[in-house]
Amino acid sequence: MTSSVLPLADKSESDAPESPVVTHIKDYVARLRGGDTGAMPAVLGLVVLCTVFAIMRPRFLSAGNFANLFTQGAAVTVIAMGLIFVLVLGEIDLSAGFASGVCAAVLAVLLTEHGWPWYAGVLAALVVGAVIGLVLGVLVAKVGIPSFVVTLGAFLAFQGVSLLLVKGGTNVPVRDSTILAISNRNLAPIVGWLLAAATVGGYAALQLRRNRSRMRRGLSAEPIAITGIRVGTLAILVGLAVYVLNQERSRNVVISSLRGVPIVVPVLVVLLLIGTFVLRRTPYGLSLYAVGGNREAARRAGINVDRVRISAFVICSTMAAIGGIVAASRANSVDSNTGGSNVLLYAVGAAVIGGTSLFGGKGRVLDAVLGGAVVAVIDNGMGLMGYSAGVKYVVTGVVLLLAAGVDALSRRRAEAAGLR
Amino acid sequence: MALSPTPAPPPASDPVLELRGINKSFGAVHVLRDVDLSVYEGQVTALVGDNGAGKSTLVKCIGGIHTADSGEYFFDGAPVTVNSPRDASDLGVEIVYQDLALCDNLDIVQNMFLGRERRRGWVLDEDSMEQIAEETLAGLSVRTVTSIRQRVSSLSGGQRQTVAIAKAVLWNSKVVVLDEPTAALGVSQTAQVLELVRRLADNGLAVVLISHNMNDVFAVADRIAVLYLGRTAAQVSTSEITHSQIVELITSGQTEALGPGAGRNGVNR
Ligand SMILES: Nc1ncnc2c1ncn2[C@@H]1O[C@H](COP(=O)(O)OP(=O)(O)OP(=O)(O)O)[C@@H](O)[C@H]1O
Ligand SMILES: [Mg+2]
């Protein structure tokens, strides 16, 4: 190793003694100032929106409505999670909405008209999604058509495929109980609590293990107090959510009981964990950020740029397929408009509102969840207040533009501060 | 200073990297014409030439970014083919490009290990990469960086340059090519980088340094190769040539003392 033969310089003289927590908070504030806003805007927006809606319509805070938020927002959030992979590259997939519609139609047709078992139908939908992504990715990376154009063309084409699959204006019902359970059934309350405990405990264990291993190597570790605050916040949020979701939501308990965490929630959590692991902890994830940050540098580092770009589209469309399955489950049917109208824009909006940059190089799977929550809250809250779909679209569109504006401004700010 | 009429004989050892008769065209533009270059262990070889002479293009051929149209590439005396950046780094040839090629959105550690991450199973071994990166930077006397988990976008020009150099020396490399590493730097940072360049050679690496600053070239280089309009105008030892002769070679491709085509019948045999 060359470094060992070079004279070792004295390490940077340590700063004035300062509590590590204070240093940590200062670092965070400096990052905020520098335009690296992270989850801040989405979380703030969520708090403001929830407060406003809760005051205007107390029913917004009811357990039933809380559960609705998850099932309403789930499909868009899953599609947004997939979009993150493409957005990190600085590309866009405008066809993700209708790709989810096509996959949902494939599922419904196979289950209902051909009597396939649910797992075979789900597998087929996922394969169709992956193939769609492969085609889009090859057109973008190998042929060299801008992703905007490729996916705009696919947007129209998939709408047509959807129409053909469900035969015009009809809709294909979904009756398979497993598929329907995803968006319509709940976990037993005790299972909800166990999963919550496992989530918080697992998070705490991971954080502590990481800190210990860094300390062993003499690397700067996060102060234990900050770790404590993180874990504590997560525990409170998860605990509160599970508590509310475990309340009785049925209007008439005698007829049927309705309580527990909707099954779609653990589905979202698992996708979030896998996505975050891939992006944050694997060499593949790093190569996505590298290609999004500086494609030429990535190429010179020996990264197979074409393969990375194609794979991102495959992941995006496969996630869209999962989103389509969730949507089919929620609607109990698939029609030619599944994945259409506002779905794609809501998904892009969710990603951007969550903090993913449209310029590439920056984004987390968590952004899709936070932004998806904002979109779902706007949609749901304004619905409760009796606004028409027209007003909801306008407001959501404006919020998307607002988020894109914040993205562009924080980028300019980072440039001005020499951070880019 | 007495000038020897012929270029100095090559150093005792054989060149670790040698290019012979490299040609490269971009469409109708013939950028490199029969270029020869020899690079020796423990020496700094300066590669000089006017803007557009083809220095960066030659470097990209060495690094596998471009594939030469014709010509031979020898490494440790054996002919090799270098068609990709991987091929070059597998040989132990590392390039610090003129435009640095760092990812602004990644931090220092991630940039240094980009494309060659340490892993445990499927997972990045972040901690050991951080440790090695820190040791390497300390070894290069880099003290100005507050945190190596800092994004590269937040670094000064000199700091970015140092990260790029550290990235190149991280890999037990044998040849390090630096394309204008001091072009954007102030006086003291230039001195630091030049000192670093000299130290790399003294530690046994073969270093190729591209620079437009003749003072820098004469300060650290053992040998000088001059490109003129895509041709090798000369390859000489620094002690045998003067400042003004080099400038003449750069601007006109020849100098009286050495005669035309010194590179052709000179050092490169
Ligand atoms: N990818 C390319 N396509 C077409 N022409 C190119 C390309 N790269 C370089 N050239 C041309 O090749 C010539 C040599 O360029 P090169 O960058 O190698 O010069 P240089 O010696 O590094 O100059 P400088 O000192 O300004 O960095 C220039 O005329 C340039 O326009
Ligand atoms: Mg150049």
XYZ file of C-alpha atoms and ligand atoms in Angstrom:
721
model
C 0.000 0.000 0.000
C 1.469 3.284 -1.064
C 0.090 5.089 1.910
C 2.235 3.145 4.345
C 5.493 4.245 2.730
C 4.501 7.872 2.641
C 5.286 9.968 5.684
C 2.317 10.022 7.955
C 0.969 13.471 8.572
C -0.261 14.513 11.968
C -4.006 14.097 12.148
C -6.089 17.214 12.060
C -5.842 18.906 15.391
C -9.108 18.294 17.219
C -11.504 21.185 17.650
C -12.251 22.841 20.927
C -13.927 20.326 23.217
C -17.589 20.323 22.247
C -20.255 17.851 23.163
C -20.692 15.371 20.308
C -24.440 15.949 20.303
C -23.953 19.673 19.729
C -21.497 18.935 16.906
C -23.970 16.559 15.364
C -26.797 19.091 15.468
C -24.513 21.795 14.062
C -23.573 19.482 11.193
C -27.238 18.919 10.483
C -28.049 22.633 10.485
C -25.079 23.288 8.201
C -26.363 20.652 5.798
C -29.843 22.223 5.846
C -28.348 25.624 5.138
C -26.280 24.229 2.327
C -29.444 23.123 0.562
C -29.346 19.493 1.668
C -32.839 19.585 3.089
C -33.364 15.826 3.396
C -36.722 14.766 4.782
C -37.384 18.155 6.374
C -39.848 19.752 3.888
C -41.961 16.603 3.543
C -42.193 16.071 7.296
C -43.040 19.730 7.915
C -45.612 19.671 5.129
C -47.150 16.534 6.555
C -47.449 18.069 10.031
C -48.996 21.284 8.671
C -51.464 19.461 6.407
C -52.544 17.057 9.142
C -53.041 19.906 11.602
C -55.120 21.928 9.145
C -57.304 18.982 8.129
C -57.705 17.824 11.730
C -58.998 21.271 12.716
C -61.294 21.656 9.710
C -62.602 18.076 9.730
C -62.154 16.229 13.038
C -63.119 13.016 11.260
C -59.720 13.236 9.512
C -58.145 11.949 12.722
C -60.493 8.963 13.146
C -59.019 5.472 13.143
C -61.043 4.565 10.095
C -59.714 7.470 8.089
C -56.167 6.779 9.253
C -56.425 3.240 7.891
C -57.884 4.648 4.663
C -54.810 6.821 4.182
C -52.606 3.729 3.935
C -54.805 1.792 1.548
C -55.448 4.902 -0.588
C -51.804 5.883 -0.832
C -50.208 2.444 -1.090
C -50.275 1.899 -4.879
C -48.914 5.362 -5.662
C -46.230 4.962 -2.992
C -45.041 1.634 -4.404
C -44.856 3.086 -7.917
C -42.973 6.077 -6.509
C -40.477 3.739 -4.782
C -39.654 2.263 -8.168
C -39.451 5.700 -9.774
C -36.770 6.678 -7.252
C -34.325 4.275 -8.938
C -34.884 5.941 -12.301
C -34.912 9.480 -10.889
C -31.593 8.884 -9.105
C -30.102 8.347 -12.570
C -31.541 11.676 -13.702
C -33.999 9.855 -15.961
C -37.798 9.719 -15.808
C -40.386 7.019 -16.420
C -43.672 8.589 -17.495
C -45.122 5.179 -18.342
C -44.903 3.728 -14.818
C -48.591 4.445 -14.164
C -49.918 2.637 -17.203
C -47.261 -0.068 -16.821
C -48.879 -0.776 -13.451
C -52.247 -0.804 -15.221
C -51.052 -3.309 -17.824
C -49.605 -5.594 -15.138
C -52.801 -5.337 -13.093
C -54.827 -6.215 -16.200
C -52.580 -9.225 -16.867
C -53.138 -10.370 -13.293
C -56.912 -9.893 -13.417
C -57.347 -11.561 -16.800
C -55.227 -14.564 -15.797
C -56.969 -15.001 -12.447
C -60.547 -14.363 -13.472
C -60.731 -15.478 -17.093
C -58.148 -18.258 -17.081
C -58.460 -19.434 -13.501
C -54.750 -19.217 -12.669
C -53.794 -19.506 -8.983
C -52.885 -16.181 -7.372
C -49.149 -16.827 -7.120
C -48.879 -17.697 -10.820
C -50.837 -14.560 -11.707
C -48.636 -12.394 -9.479
C -45.490 -13.925 -10.970
C -46.797 -13.284 -14.488
C -47.579 -9.652 -13.619
C -44.067 -9.185 -12.193
C -42.466 -10.780 -15.253
C -44.486 -8.524 -17.545
C -43.310 -5.550 -15.469
C -39.682 -6.622 -15.694
C -39.905 -7.147 -19.452
C -41.489 -3.714 -19.886
C -38.612 -2.210 -17.924
C -36.073 -4.134 -19.968
C -37.499 -2.801 -23.228
C -37.630 0.784 -21.924
C -34.103 0.512 -20.511
C -32.629 -0.865 -23.732
C -34.293 1.893 -25.762
C -32.854 4.512 -23.416
C -29.391 3.108 -22.730
C -28.502 1.213 -25.902
C -30.481 3.001 -28.609
C -30.000 6.353 -26.923
C -33.499 7.819 -27.040
C -34.108 10.250 -24.148
C -36.092 8.527 -21.402
C -38.662 11.299 -21.544
C -39.545 10.402 -25.131
C -39.312 6.633 -24.717
C -41.624 6.594 -21.745
C -43.988 9.173 -23.225
C -44.425 6.838 -26.184
C -44.828 3.899 -23.821
C -47.391 5.905 -21.849
C -49.713 5.941 -24.822
C -48.890 2.424 -25.962
C -49.546 0.887 -22.525
C -52.837 2.742 -22.283
C -53.739 0.992 -25.519
C -52.550 -2.391 -24.252
C -54.669 -1.889 -21.140
C -57.724 -1.173 -23.284
C -57.096 -4.290 -25.376
C -56.565 -6.519 -22.347
C -59.779 -5.508 -20.592
C -61.693 -5.321 -23.883
C -62.782 -1.726 -24.112
C -65.018 -0.142 -21.551
C -65.662 -3.201 -19.382
C -63.815 -4.081 -16.242
C -62.384 -7.375 -15.059
C -63.332 -8.257 -11.487
C -60.759 -9.716 -9.107
C -62.222 -12.354 -6.789
C -59.143 -14.150 -5.506
C -59.205 -13.834 -1.717
C -55.402 -13.652 -1.344
C -55.101 -10.741 -3.758
C -58.094 -8.988 -2.214
C -56.602 -9.383 1.262
C -53.629 -7.106 0.431
C -55.684 -3.910 0.502
C -58.832 -5.077 2.275
C -57.815 -7.257 5.225
C -55.981 -6.465 8.441
C -53.426 -8.139 10.657
C -54.649 -9.462 13.993
C -53.935 -6.721 16.579
C -51.361 -8.836 18.396
C -49.480 -9.506 15.141
C -49.417 -5.762 14.543
C -47.780 -5.211 17.927
C -45.251 -7.989 17.353
C -44.250 -6.559 13.983
C -43.948 -3.084 15.487
C -41.702 -4.393 18.249
C -39.602 -6.308 15.733
C -39.228 -3.208 13.551
C -38.147 -0.903 16.373
C -35.962 -3.553 18.023
C -34.311 -4.447 14.726
C -33.638 -0.800 13.958
C -32.124 -0.196 17.382
C -29.950 -3.316 17.131
C -28.660 -2.327 13.683
C -27.816 1.202 14.806
C -26.023 0.046 17.941
C -24.084 -2.631 16.082
C -22.974 -0.083 13.509
C -21.878 2.389 16.184
C -19.944 -0.285 18.058
C -18.171 -1.525 14.961
C -17.165 2.020 14.009
C -15.921 2.745 17.501
C -13.843 -0.435 17.445
C -12.103 0.788 14.311
C -11.551 4.230 15.776
C -13.928 5.901 13.344
C -16.213 8.721 14.375
C -19.462 7.173 15.573
C -22.825 8.802 16.066
C -23.280 9.932 19.668
C -25.412 7.498 21.636
C -27.868 10.261 22.556
C -28.678 10.888 18.877
C -29.149 7.164 18.295
C -31.465 7.150 21.292
C -33.517 10.020 19.899
C -33.807 8.275 16.527
C -34.908 4.974 18.012
C -37.238 6.703 20.473
C -38.937 8.739 17.751
C -39.414 5.648 15.614
C -40.823 3.730 18.588
C -43.332 6.482 19.377
C -44.477 6.874 15.760
C -44.787 3.147 15.113
C -46.430 2.539 18.488
C -48.952 5.312 17.938
C -49.784 4.119 14.435
C -50.303 0.518 15.516
C -52.347 1.625 18.515
C -54.701 3.698 16.360
C -54.962 1.033 13.671
C -55.819 -1.571 16.301
C -58.895 0.452 17.362
C -62.297 -0.788 16.251
C -63.167 0.910 12.943
C -66.405 -0.915 12.132
C -69.582 1.157 12.405
C -71.473 -1.911 13.511
C -69.342 -4.334 15.489
C -72.108 -6.915 15.628
C -72.037 -7.415 11.862
C -68.262 -7.367 11.446
C -65.212 -6.294 13.363
C -62.706 -4.093 11.575
C -59.446 -3.549 13.395
C -55.738 -4.088 13.000
C -52.936 -2.953 10.719
C -53.925 -3.207 7.028
C -51.892 -5.949 5.362
C -50.623 -3.468 2.807
C -48.637 -1.706 5.549
C -46.141 -4.541 6.176
C -45.926 -4.927 2.387
C -44.859 -1.278 2.160
C -42.422 -1.664 5.045
C -40.745 -4.702 3.481
C -40.400 -2.920 0.120
C -39.003 0.125 1.914
C -36.418 -1.981 3.765
C -35.314 -3.903 0.669
C -35.128 -0.744 -1.448
C -33.181 1.143 1.184
C -30.781 -1.761 1.646
C -30.121 -1.987 -2.090
C -29.581 1.745 -2.555
C -27.615 2.407 0.603
C -25.648 -0.719 1.365
C -24.767 -2.440 -1.883
C -22.181 -1.623 -4.560
C -25.039 -1.692 -7.051
C -26.840 1.100 -5.199
C -23.672 3.163 -5.130
C -23.243 2.689 -8.865
C -26.753 4.104 -9.379
C -25.809 7.268 -7.501
C -22.480 7.456 -9.338
C -24.109 7.206 -12.756
C -26.693 9.794 -11.693
C -24.024 12.125 -10.335
C -21.443 11.923 -13.130
C -21.955 9.352 -15.832
C -18.512 9.819 -17.348
C -16.795 9.440 -13.977
C -18.755 6.247 -13.386
C -17.691 4.933 -16.769
C -14.067 5.713 -16.043
C -14.366 3.946 -12.712
C -15.182 0.808 -14.678
C -18.910 0.772 -13.954
C -21.012 -0.721 -16.738
C -23.180 2.342 -17.199
C -25.577 0.839 -19.747
C -26.325 -2.130 -17.533
C -26.945 0.110 -14.526
C -29.347 2.284 -16.509
C -31.266 -0.669 -17.923
C -31.529 -2.287 -14.494
C -33.039 0.877 -13.000
C -35.850 0.784 -15.548
C -36.396 -2.918 -14.850
C -36.702 -2.208 -11.121
C -39.021 0.750 -11.753
C -41.430 -1.196 -13.954
C -41.359 -4.236 -11.671
C -42.276 -2.016 -8.741
C -45.012 -0.528 -10.915
C -46.318 -4.082 -11.368
C -46.464 -4.489 -7.588
C -48.250 -1.142 -7.410
C -50.716 -2.419 -9.988
C -51.404 -5.546 -7.948
C -52.053 -3.400 -4.870
C -54.376 -1.154 -6.887
C -56.272 -4.135 -8.307
C -56.699 -5.458 -4.781
C -58.065 -2.170 -3.535
C -60.512 -1.672 -6.422
C -61.551 -5.354 -6.493
C -61.265 -5.043 -10.251
C -59.167 -3.750 -13.100
C -60.359 -1.481 -15.883
C -58.649 0.375 -18.684
C -58.064 3.352 -16.437
C -56.213 1.451 -13.687
C -52.880 3.234 -13.288
C -54.170 6.045 -15.443
C -55.384 9.598 -14.775
C -53.462 11.042 -11.835
C -51.505 7.952 -10.734
C -48.211 8.691 -12.500
C -48.214 12.360 -11.546
C -49.026 11.503 -7.946
C -46.124 9.044 -7.933
C -43.606 11.474 -9.423
C -44.993 14.086 -7.041
C -44.525 11.752 -4.089
C -40.874 11.130 -4.981
C -40.073 14.798 -5.508
C -42.045 16.026 -2.499
C -40.163 13.451 -0.433
C -36.877 15.028 -1.465
C -35.687 13.075 -4.514
C -34.068 15.348 -7.063
C -35.276 15.523 -10.646
C -31.701 16.381 -11.602
C -30.431 12.948 -10.611
C -27.865 11.773 -8.093
C -30.068 12.220 -5.046
C -32.969 10.230 -3.657
C -34.002 7.637 -1.089
C -36.747 5.043 -1.080
C -38.000 6.666 2.118
C -38.740 9.785 0.054
C -41.461 7.850 -1.767
C -43.104 6.949 1.546
C -42.947 10.475 2.996
C -44.044 12.114 -0.253
C -46.667 9.430 -0.796
C -48.045 10.264 2.641
C -48.249 13.956 1.739
C -50.077 13.187 -1.500
C -52.449 10.772 0.226
C -53.189 13.279 2.994
C -53.967 16.057 0.496
C -56.198 13.758 -1.536
C -57.954 12.336 1.488
C -58.291 15.561 3.476
C -59.639 17.564 0.564
C -62.048 14.754 -0.203
C -63.350 14.958 3.359
C -63.783 18.687 2.948
C -65.990 18.019 -0.051
C -63.751 19.393 -2.766
C -64.188 17.946 -6.227
C -61.558 15.914 -8.032
C -60.778 19.010 -10.104
C -59.707 21.045 -7.087
C -57.693 18.110 -5.719
C -55.769 17.793 -8.966
C -55.017 21.494 -9.049
C -53.757 21.500 -5.458
C -51.661 18.373 -5.908
C -50.213 19.768 -9.120
C -49.291 22.982 -7.360
C -47.689 21.041 -4.503
C -45.630 19.054 -7.029
C -44.453 22.290 -8.655
C -43.671 23.661 -5.224
C -41.552 20.626 -4.396
C -39.787 20.772 -7.758
C -39.147 24.454 -7.059
C -37.629 23.625 -3.687
C -35.492 20.996 -5.424
C -34.237 23.449 -8.037
C -33.656 26.237 -5.514
C -31.812 24.054 -3.034
C -29.630 22.890 -5.900
C -28.868 26.491 -6.818
C -28.211 27.235 -3.202
C -25.830 24.311 -2.972
C -24.073 25.592 -6.069
C -23.727 29.046 -4.592
C -22.342 27.578 -1.380
C -19.834 25.635 -3.437
C -21.547 22.427 -2.489
C -21.968 21.211 -6.010
C 24.882 25.053 -19.374
C 26.527 22.790 -21.912
C 24.112 21.137 -24.231
C 24.671 17.688 -25.537
C 23.718 17.568 -29.187
C 21.951 14.235 -28.893
C 19.347 13.193 -26.372
C 20.490 11.289 -23.328
C 20.472 7.489 -23.452
C 17.485 5.903 -21.746
C 17.776 5.093 -18.044
C 19.330 1.790 -17.129
C 16.048 -0.025 -16.545
C 13.489 -0.774 -19.232
C 10.379 1.370 -19.391
C 7.470 0.067 -17.344
C 5.040 1.487 -19.874
C 5.843 2.086 -23.497
C 3.711 3.267 -26.389
C 4.875 2.927 -29.979
C 3.325 4.445 -33.062
C -0.021 5.350 -31.530
C -2.576 6.803 -33.945
C -5.971 8.148 -33.021
C -8.547 9.958 -35.114
C -11.913 11.375 -34.249
C -13.729 11.207 -37.554
C -11.680 13.271 -39.951
C -9.556 14.814 -37.194
C -6.247 12.984 -36.915
C -5.346 13.819 -33.318
C -2.419 11.478 -32.609
C 0.113 10.530 -35.295
C 2.655 7.801 -34.582
C 3.137 8.914 -31.006
C 5.846 7.221 -28.923
C 6.123 7.473 -25.162
C 8.286 5.695 -22.586
C 7.666 5.881 -18.880
C 10.114 4.650 -16.244
C 9.778 3.519 -12.669
C 10.845 6.008 -10.038
C 10.797 8.860 -12.508
C 8.503 11.738 -13.262
C 7.970 11.995 -17.001
C 6.535 15.336 -17.990
C 4.288 15.376 -21.042
C 4.116 18.847 -22.509
C 2.632 20.422 -25.607
C 0.415 23.271 -26.669
C -3.342 23.321 -26.222
C -4.850 20.754 -28.517
C -1.540 18.947 -29.054
C -3.235 15.718 -28.037
C -1.958 15.201 -24.495
C -5.326 14.422 -22.930
C -6.232 12.199 -25.857
C -3.003 10.242 -25.369
C -3.754 9.917 -21.679
C -7.218 8.598 -22.454
C -5.669 5.997 -24.753
C -3.347 4.968 -21.906
C -6.300 4.755 -19.522
C -8.541 2.772 -21.855
C -11.142 5.527 -22.285
C -10.263 5.691 -25.987
C -8.907 2.777 -27.966
C -6.043 3.736 -30.260
C -6.667 3.167 -33.969
C -3.213 1.638 -34.349
C 0.004 1.335 -32.393
C 1.511 -0.831 -29.679
C 1.119 -0.700 -25.911
C 3.792 -2.407 -23.840
C 3.625 -2.946 -20.130
C 6.686 -4.343 -18.332
C 8.029 -5.167 -21.765
C 5.064 -7.293 -22.784
C 2.518 -6.210 -25.397
C -0.938 -5.672 -23.910
C -4.319 -4.482 -25.118
C -6.165 -1.862 -23.104
C -9.731 -1.403 -24.255
C -11.452 -0.286 -21.069
C -10.685 1.557 -17.842
C -10.757 -1.836 -16.111
C -7.962 -3.153 -18.339
C -5.772 -0.201 -17.416
C -6.396 -0.431 -13.697
C -5.833 -4.180 -13.785
C -2.346 -3.457 -15.143
C -1.743 -0.960 -12.339
C -2.182 2.140 -14.478
C -4.187 4.889 -12.789
C -5.159 8.166 -14.375
C -6.116 11.453 -12.782
C -8.040 13.116 -15.590
C -7.958 16.796 -16.405
C -11.648 17.041 -15.575
C -11.040 14.928 -12.449
C -14.007 12.624 -12.981
C -15.293 12.683 -9.433
C -18.957 12.251 -8.552
C -20.039 15.426 -6.797
C -22.959 13.740 -5.091
C -20.779 11.087 -3.439
C -18.472 11.541 -0.488
C -14.689 11.265 -0.475
C -14.573 7.617 0.543
C -17.178 6.583 -2.005
C -15.291 8.402 -4.752
C -11.961 6.857 -3.855
C -13.336 3.329 -4.021
C -15.787 3.888 -6.875
C -16.089 0.824 -9.076
C -13.792 -1.194 -6.802
C -15.647 -1.148 -3.509
C -14.645 -3.385 -0.665
C -17.501 -5.644 0.222
C -18.566 -8.223 2.746
C -20.815 -10.556 0.820
C -23.296 -8.340 -0.988
C -22.829 -5.466 1.357
C -20.423 -2.544 1.144
C -17.724 -2.681 3.798
C -18.058 1.022 4.554
C -15.978 1.013 7.695
C -12.873 -0.590 6.269
C -13.067 1.642 3.189
C -13.306 4.678 5.428
C -10.303 3.520 7.424
C -8.105 2.898 4.375
C -9.167 6.167 2.771
C -8.281 8.033 5.934
C -4.861 6.376 6.128
C -4.140 7.112 2.483
C -5.122 10.759 2.800
C -3.052 11.093 5.957
C -0.174 9.536 4.049
C -0.517 12.235 1.431
C -0.373 14.900 4.154
C -3.915 15.997 3.560
C -5.029 17.913 6.584
C -7.470 20.400 5.170
C -10.394 18.031 4.826
C -12.715 18.178 7.826
C -14.467 14.894 7.243
C -13.853 12.203 4.674
C -17.585 11.569 4.730
C -18.001 15.011 3.210
C -19.456 15.267 -0.270
C -16.870 16.005 -2.924
C -19.027 18.921 -4.091
C -18.104 20.786 -0.930
C -14.331 20.588 -1.507
C -11.981 23.238 -2.868
C -10.160 22.702 -6.156
C -6.977 21.627 -4.413
C -8.818 19.265 -2.113
C -10.613 17.698 -5.059
C -7.300 17.286 -6.824
C -5.849 15.571 -3.778
C -8.813 13.233 -3.543
C -8.364 12.343 -7.210
C -4.661 11.655 -6.637
C -5.357 9.683 -3.479
C -7.839 7.631 -5.468
C -5.107 6.852 -7.983
C -2.450 5.793 -5.456
C -4.861 3.708 -3.390
C -4.420 0.692 -5.604
C -0.789 -0.427 -5.464
C -0.545 1.202 -8.847
C 2.679 1.155 -10.864
C 1.967 4.039 -13.195
C 0.082 7.189 -12.234
C -0.794 9.701 -14.934
C -1.774 13.208 -13.847
C -3.391 15.445 -16.466
C -2.758 19.066 -15.484
C -3.144 18.482 -11.746
C -2.094 22.016 -10.847
C -3.954 23.958 -13.510
C -6.617 25.292 -11.177
C -4.535 25.620 -8.037
C -3.061 28.489 -6.085
C 0.613 28.839 -5.270
C 0.786 26.864 -2.057
C -1.551 24.106 -3.212
C 0.438 23.773 -6.421
C 3.600 23.364 -4.376
C 1.876 20.717 -2.270
C 0.704 18.751 -5.280
C 4.130 18.938 -6.953
C 5.770 17.767 -3.759
C 3.304 14.910 -3.727
C 4.110 14.059 -7.344
C 7.825 13.957 -6.564
C 7.203 11.789 -3.526
C 5.192 9.283 -5.529
C 8.105 8.865 -7.948
C 10.624 8.632 -5.120
C 8.523 5.820 -3.719
C 9.085 3.890 -6.934
C 6.033 4.746 -8.996
C 6.243 5.790 -12.604
C 4.571 9.173 -12.812
C 3.446 11.011 -15.922
C 2.783 14.686 -15.320
C 1.065 16.922 -17.839
C 1.589 20.621 -17.303
C 1.798 23.893 -19.169
C 4.011 25.416 -16.506
C 7.668 24.940 -17.412
C 8.850 25.943 -13.958
C 6.809 23.115 -12.482
C 8.057 20.724 -15.135
C 11.694 21.541 -14.494
C 11.133 21.417 -10.752
C 9.915 17.826 -10.584
C 10.420 16.026 -13.899
C 13.257 13.629 -14.695
C 12.317 13.346 -18.320
C 10.280 15.436 -20.701
C 8.215 14.264 -23.661
C 6.993 16.925 -26.061
C 3.926 16.553 -28.268
C 3.584 18.862 -31.228
C 0.393 18.690 -33.301
C -0.163 15.096 -32.293
C 3.418 13.960 -32.979
C 6.222 13.158 -30.564
C 8.607 16.071 -31.006
C 11.148 14.880 -28.431
C 11.749 12.675 -25.427
C 14.707 13.901 -23.448
C 16.139 13.941 -19.991
C 15.484 17.171 -18.081
C 19.155 17.760 -17.393
C 19.947 17.908 -21.081
C 17.585 20.551 -22.226
C 16.867 24.148 -21.404
C 13.741 26.002 -20.757
C 13.862 27.869 -24.034
C 14.529 24.744 -26.054
C 11.429 23.106 -24.586
C 9.383 26.163 -25.416
C 10.745 26.035 -28.960
C 9.817 22.366 -29.230
C 6.327 23.064 -27.966
C 5.690 25.937 -30.333
C 7.474 24.770 -33.483
C 8.051 21.055 -33.012
C 11.826 21.330 -33.356
C 14.875 22.953 -31.873
C 18.244 23.480 -33.469
C 20.256 21.819 -30.763
C 18.299 18.582 -31.021
C 17.374 18.705 -34.672
C 14.023 17.784 -36.115
C 12.366 14.571 -35.064
C 14.426 14.051 -31.933
C 11.747 11.731 -30.624
C 11.923 9.494 -33.640
C 15.627 8.707 -33.622
C 16.346 9.691 -30.064
C 15.475 8.030 -26.822
C 12.830 5.781 -28.117
C 14.542 2.622 -29.295
N -13.822 13.230 -28.275
C -13.290 14.019 -29.230
N -13.896 14.158 -30.420
C -13.360 14.939 -31.396
N -12.224 15.625 -31.258
C -11.570 15.528 -30.087
C -12.072 14.731 -29.016
N -11.213 14.814 -27.974
C -10.238 15.640 -28.381
N -10.439 16.063 -29.634
C -9.553 16.954 -30.407
O -8.255 16.454 -30.297
C -7.308 17.510 -30.192
C -6.422 17.265 -28.987
O -7.168 17.438 -27.805
P -6.577 17.155 -26.375
O -7.656 17.363 -25.386
O -5.923 15.844 -26.378
O -5.504 18.311 -26.261
P -4.555 18.651 -25.028
O -3.170 18.517 -25.516
O -4.916 17.873 -23.837
O -4.889 20.183 -24.813
P -4.994 21.031 -23.444
O -3.620 21.437 -23.094
O -5.812 22.197 -23.847
O -5.651 20.179 -22.417
C -8.098 18.779 -30.137
O -8.057 19.393 -31.417
C -9.504 18.326 -29.815
O -10.435 19.184 -30.426
Mg -5.728 18.307 -22.019
